């Protein structure tokens, strides 16, 4: 059971390791792009390439008999997107397990990769756990940590964790089937949460420190992407670099513009160099490309976010 790209390597490696995948459960097809073309989830596309039946209930809590009908020995979920009803949790003899993209009990919820970067963590990882009725609170079977590099964004970290998740799952399954694992209860007192990102979290507050803003920009790249305003128009900020010099200007002021980007003062009086943007109504581009032909497109002394 899974939906986005994160789940695809996990399904693929299960197939390649000759585990019998009787049914793939994923979210319904959704409209995508400006034309609203109905598009299947990545996991569905992968499953159909291997002639695996696919089930796409709108509400799993109301429609799950097709899952029970295949009499699964084990159910594996990875970023599926819906809670499993108790009737499903109680069905497989080997249980229901989840591949979660954090070191539980840290960052329970639907956006653990985003929050690991937004919070400036140096490390995250994969937890494989027994599923419980309470969100991401089941007993831990195995964990593997990885370093979050300073240059990582959600996209790069997502890809790394997806690969680690697939590998760790294949290492875990033989031990689970053989009854060789001892589940470890999570310490609920140490639990933190990673709820879905809100629109307010996407807006840059230039009164924050340059490191907080740097983490926000990479923690929302490639989706949903941080934004600000320039001359009353929206501007998405895709990439940036820290500029640790001290400045006296007000937070949000553009103090330098050149071919490599533009420097904005942050709340801690240090700067951040914006290197990749998406002005309103335009495509994503390097600042250098935006300025080509007219350096006046970004004016020194302007205040962002007003």
Coordinates of C-alpha atoms in Angstrom, one line a residue:
X1 CA 0.0 0.0 0.0
X2 CA 1.6 3.2 -1.1
X3 CA 1.1 6.2 -3.4
X4 CA 3.9 8.6 -4.3
X5 CA 7.4 8.2 -5.8
X6 CA 8.7 7.3 -2.3
X7 CA 6.9 4.0 -2.5
X8 CA 8.0 2.9 -5.9
X9 CA 11.6 1.6 -5.1
X10 CA 10.0 -0.3 -2.2
X11 CA 7.5 -2.1 -4.5
X12 CA 10.1 -2.6 -7.2
X13 CA 12.5 -4.3 -4.8
X14 CA 9.8 -6.5 -3.4
X15 CA 9.0 -7.7 -6.9
X16 CA 12.7 -8.2 -7.8
X17 CA 13.2 -10.2 -4.6
X18 CA 10.4 -12.5 -5.8
X19 CA 8.0 -11.7 -2.9
X20 CA 4.5 -12.4 -4.2
X21 CA 2.6 -9.1 -4.3
X22 CA -1.0 -10.1 -4.7
X23 CA -2.5 -6.6 -4.7
X24 CA -1.3 -3.0 -4.7
X25 CA -3.5 -0.5 -2.9
X26 CA -3.1 3.2 -3.7
X27 CA -4.9 6.5 -3.8
X28 CA -7.4 7.2 -6.7
X29 CA -6.1 8.9 -9.9
X30 CA -6.0 12.7 -9.5
X31 CA -6.1 15.6 -11.9
X32 CA -2.6 17.0 -12.6
X33 CA -1.2 20.0 -14.4
X34 CA -3.0 23.1 -15.8
X35 CA -5.2 20.9 -18.0
X36 CA -6.2 18.7 -15.1
X37 CA -5.3 15.5 -16.8
X38 CA -6.4 12.5 -14.7
X39 CA -3.1 10.9 -13.6
X40 CA -2.4 7.6 -11.8
X41 CA -0.2 7.6 -8.7
X42 CA 3.4 6.4 -9.4
X43 CA 2.8 3.2 -7.5
X44 CA -0.1 2.3 -9.7
X45 CA 2.0 2.8 -12.8
X46 CA 4.7 0.6 -11.4
X47 CA 2.2 -2.1 -10.4
X48 CA 0.6 -2.3 -13.8
X49 CA 3.9 -2.7 -15.5
X50 CA 4.2 -5.9 -13.6
X51 CA 0.6 -7.0 -14.1
X52 CA -0.2 -6.7 -10.4
X53 CA -3.9 -5.9 -9.7
X54 CA -4.5 -2.4 -8.3
X55 CA -7.2 -1.3 -5.8
X56 CA -7.9 2.4 -5.3
X57 CA -10.6 3.0 -2.7
X58 CA -11.7 6.6 -2.1
X59 CA -12.2 5.9 1.6
X60 CA -10.4 2.9 2.8
X61 CA -12.5 2.9 6.0
X62 CA -15.6 2.3 3.9
X63 CA -14.2 0.0 1.2
X64 CA -11.6 -2.7 2.1
X65 CA -13.2 -6.0 1.4
X66 CA -11.1 -6.4 -1.8
X67 CA -8.0 -6.4 0.5
X68 CA -9.4 -9.0 2.8
X69 CA -10.4 -11.2 -0.1
X70 CA -6.8 -11.8 -1.2
X71 CA -6.1 -13.1 2.4
X72 CA -2.7 -11.4 2.7
X73 CA 0.0 -12.9 4.9
X74 CA 1.5 -9.5 5.4
X75 CA 0.6 -5.9 4.5
X76 CA 3.3 -3.4 3.8
X77 CA 2.5 0.3 3.7
X78 CA 4.8 3.2 2.6
X79 CA 3.4 6.7 2.3
X80 CA -0.1 5.4 1.5
X81 CA -2.0 8.4 2.7
X82 CA -4.9 6.9 4.6
X83 CA -5.2 5.3 8.0
X84 CA -5.9 1.5 8.0
X85 CA -9.1 0.4 9.8
X86 CA -8.8 -2.1 12.6
X87 CA -10.4 -4.8 10.4
X88 CA -7.4 -4.7 8.1
X89 CA -4.8 -4.3 10.9
X90 CA -6.1 -7.5 12.5
X91 CA -6.2 -9.6 9.3
X92 CA -2.6 -10.7 8.2
X93 CA -1.0 -13.4 10.2
X94 CA 2.3 -11.5 10.0
X95 CA 0.7 -8.2 10.7
X96 CA 0.8 -4.8 9.0
X97 CA 4.1 -3.0 8.8
X98 CA 5.0 0.5 7.7
X99 CA 8.1 2.1 6.2
X100 CA 8.3 5.5 7.8
X101 CA 10.7 8.3 6.8
X102 CA 12.0 9.3 10.2
X103 CA 13.7 7.9 13.3
X104 CA 10.5 7.3 15.4
X105 CA 9.2 8.5 17.8
X106 CA 10.5 11.7 16.2
X107 CA 8.4 13.2 13.4
X108 CA 5.2 11.1 13.4
X109 CA 2.8 12.2 10.6
X110 CA 2.6 12.9 6.9
X111 CA 5.5 15.2 6.3
X112 CA 8.6 13.8 8.2
X113 CA 11.1 14.6 5.4
X114 CA 10.0 18.3 5.2
X115 CA 10.2 18.8 9.0
X116 CA 13.6 17.1 9.3
X117 CA 15.1 19.9 7.1
X118 CA 12.8 22.7 8.4
X119 CA 14.0 21.9 11.9
X120 CA 17.6 21.9 10.8
X121 CA 18.3 18.3 11.9
X122 CA 21.6 16.7 11.0
X123 CA 20.3 13.2 10.9
X124 CA 17.1 11.3 10.0
X125 CA 16.4 7.9 8.8
X126 CA 13.9 5.0 8.2
X127 CA 11.8 3.2 10.7
X128 CA 10.0 -0.1 10.0
X129 CA 7.3 -0.6 12.5
X130 CA 4.3 -2.6 13.4
X131 CA 1.2 -0.6 12.5
X132 CA -1.2 0.4 15.3
X133 CA -4.5 2.3 15.4
X134 CA -2.7 5.4 16.6
X135 CA -0.8 7.3 13.9
X136 CA 2.9 6.1 13.6
X137 CA 2.9 4.9 17.2
X138 CA 3.4 1.1 16.6
X139 CA 6.4 -0.9 17.9
X140 CA 9.7 -0.5 16.1
X141 CA 11.1 -3.4 14.2
X142 CA 14.2 -1.9 12.6
X143 CA 15.7 1.5 12.1
X144 CA 18.6 2.9 9.9
X145 CA 19.8 6.5 10.1
X146 CA 21.4 8.7 7.5
X147 CA 23.1 12.1 7.6
X148 CA 21.3 15.2 6.3
X149 CA 23.8 17.1 4.2
X150 CA 23.9 20.9 4.4
X151 CA 22.9 21.0 0.7
X152 CA 20.1 18.5 0.9
X153 CA 16.6 19.6 0.1
X154 CA 13.3 17.6 0.4
X155 CA 13.8 16.2 -3.1
X156 CA 17.3 14.8 -2.6
X157 CA 16.6 13.6 0.9
X158 CA 13.4 11.9 -0.3
X159 CA 15.3 9.9 -2.9
X160 CA 17.9 8.8 -0.4
X161 CA 15.4 7.7 2.2
X162 CA 13.3 5.9 -0.4
X163 CA 16.3 3.8 -1.3
X164 CA 17.3 3.2 2.3
X165 CA 13.7 2.2 3.0
X166 CA 13.6 -0.4 0.2
X167 CA 17.0 -1.9 1.4
X168 CA 16.0 -2.0 5.1
X169 CA 12.7 -3.6 4.3
X170 CA 14.4 -6.4 2.4
X171 CA 16.7 -6.9 5.3
X172 CA 13.8 -6.9 7.8
X173 CA 11.4 -9.2 6.0
X174 CA 13.3 -12.5 6.4
X175 CA 13.8 -11.9 10.1
X176 CA 10.1 -10.9 10.6
X177 CA 8.9 -14.0 8.8
X178 CA 11.3 -16.2 10.8
X179 CA 10.1 -14.6 14.1
X180 CA 13.6 -13.3 14.9
X181 CA 12.7 -9.7 15.6
X182 CA 11.8 -8.3 19.0
X183 CA 9.6 -5.2 18.6
X184 CA 10.6 -2.2 20.7
X185 CA 7.9 0.1 22.1
X186 CA 8.1 3.7 21.2
X187 CA 8.7 6.2 24.1
X188 CA 5.6 8.4 23.6
X189 CA 7.1 11.1 25.9
X190 CA 9.8 11.7 23.2
X191 CA 7.3 11.8 20.3
X192 CA 7.3 14.9 17.9
X193 CA 5.0 15.5 15.0
X194 CA 5.2 16.4 11.3
X195 CA 1.7 17.4 10.2
X196 CA 1.0 18.4 6.6
X197 CA 2.6 21.7 5.5
X198 CA 0.3 24.7 5.6
X199 CA 0.2 27.7 3.2
X200 CA 1.4 30.0 6.0
X201 CA 4.5 27.8 6.5
X202 CA 5.4 28.5 2.8
X203 CA 5.6 32.2 3.3
X204 CA 9.1 33.5 4.2
X205 CA 9.3 35.7 7.3
X206 CA 12.4 37.8 6.8
X207 CA 12.6 38.5 10.5
X208 CA 13.8 35.0 11.0
X209 CA 17.5 34.2 11.0
X210 CA 19.3 33.4 7.7
X211 CA 19.8 29.8 8.8
X212 CA 16.0 29.4 9.5
X213 CA 15.2 30.9 6.2
X214 CA 17.8 28.7 4.4
X215 CA 16.3 25.6 6.0
X216 CA 12.8 26.8 5.0
X217 CA 13.8 27.2 1.4
X218 CA 15.4 23.8 1.1
X219 CA 12.8 22.2 3.4
X220 CA 10.1 23.1 0.9
X221 CA 12.0 22.3 -2.3
X222 CA 10.7 20.9 -4.7
X223 CA 7.3 21.0 -3.1
X224 CA 5.4 23.1 -2.1
X225 CA 8.2 25.8 -2.5
X226 CA 8.8 28.8 -0.2
X227 CA 7.5 32.2 -1.4
X228 CA 7.7 35.9 -0.8
X229 CA 6.6 39.0 -2.6
X230 CA 8.6 41.5 -4.7
X231 CA 6.9 44.8 -5.6
X232 CA 3.5 43.3 -4.5
X233 CA 3.8 40.3 -6.8
X234 CA 4.5 36.7 -5.7
X235 CA 7.9 35.2 -6.1
X236 CA 8.8 31.6 -5.3
X237 CA 12.3 31.0 -3.9
X238 CA 13.8 27.7 -5.0
X239 CA 17.4 27.8 -3.9
X240 CA 19.7 30.0 -1.8
X241 CA 23.1 30.1 0.0
X242 CA 24.1 31.5 3.4
X243 CA 25.9 34.8 3.4
X244 CA 27.3 35.3 6.9
X245 CA 28.5 38.9 6.7
X246 CA 26.9 41.4 9.2
X247 CA 24.4 43.9 7.8
X248 CA 22.6 46.9 9.4
X249 CA 19.7 47.2 6.9
X250 CA 16.2 46.1 7.7
X251 CA 15.1 42.4 7.3
X252 CA 13.9 41.7 3.8
X253 CA 16.0 44.4 2.1
X254 CA 17.9 43.6 -1.0
X255 CA 21.4 44.9 -0.5
X256 CA 23.3 43.3 -3.4
X257 CA 22.4 42.2 -6.9
X258 CA 24.9 40.6 -9.3
X259 CA 25.1 37.8 -11.8
X260 CA 25.2 35.1 -9.1
X261 CA 22.1 36.1 -7.3
X262 CA 20.8 38.7 -4.8
X263 CA 21.5 39.1 -1.1
X264 CA 18.7 39.7 1.3
X265 CA 19.1 40.8 5.0
X266 CA 17.5 38.5 7.6
X267 CA 16.4 39.0 11.1
X268 CA 19.7 38.1 12.7
X269 CA 21.4 40.8 10.6
X270 CA 23.1 38.2 8.4
X271 CA 22.2 37.6 4.7
X272 CA 21.0 35.0 2.4
X273 CA 21.9 34.9 -1.3
X274 CA 19.0 33.9 -3.4
X275 CA 20.1 32.0 -6.5
X276 CA 17.0 30.5 -8.1
X277 CA 13.5 32.0 -8.3
X278 CA 10.2 31.8 -10.0
X279 CA 8.7 35.2 -10.6
X280 CA 4.9 35.5 -10.8
X281 CA 3.7 34.0 -14.1
X282 CA 7.1 32.8 -15.2
X283 CA 9.0 29.5 -15.1
X284 CA 11.6 28.5 -12.5
X285 CA 15.0 30.0 -13.4
X286 CA 18.4 31.0 -12.1
X287 CA 18.6 34.6 -10.9
X288 CA 21.4 35.0 -13.4
X289 CA 19.0 34.1 -16.2
X290 CA 16.3 36.4 -14.8
X291 CA 18.7 39.3 -14.8
X292 CA 20.1 38.7 -18.2
X293 CA 19.5 41.7 -20.4
X294 CA 18.3 43.9 -17.5
X295 CA 19.9 44.1 -14.0
X296 CA 17.1 46.5 -13.0
X297 CA 14.6 43.6 -12.7
X298 CA 15.7 43.4 -9.1
X299 CA 16.4 46.7 -7.4
X300 CA 18.8 47.2 -4.6
X301 CA 17.1 48.7 -1.6
X302 CA 13.7 47.1 -2.3
X303 CA 12.0 45.2 0.6
X304 CA 10.7 41.7 0.0
X305 CA 7.5 40.6 1.6
X306 CA 5.8 44.0 1.6

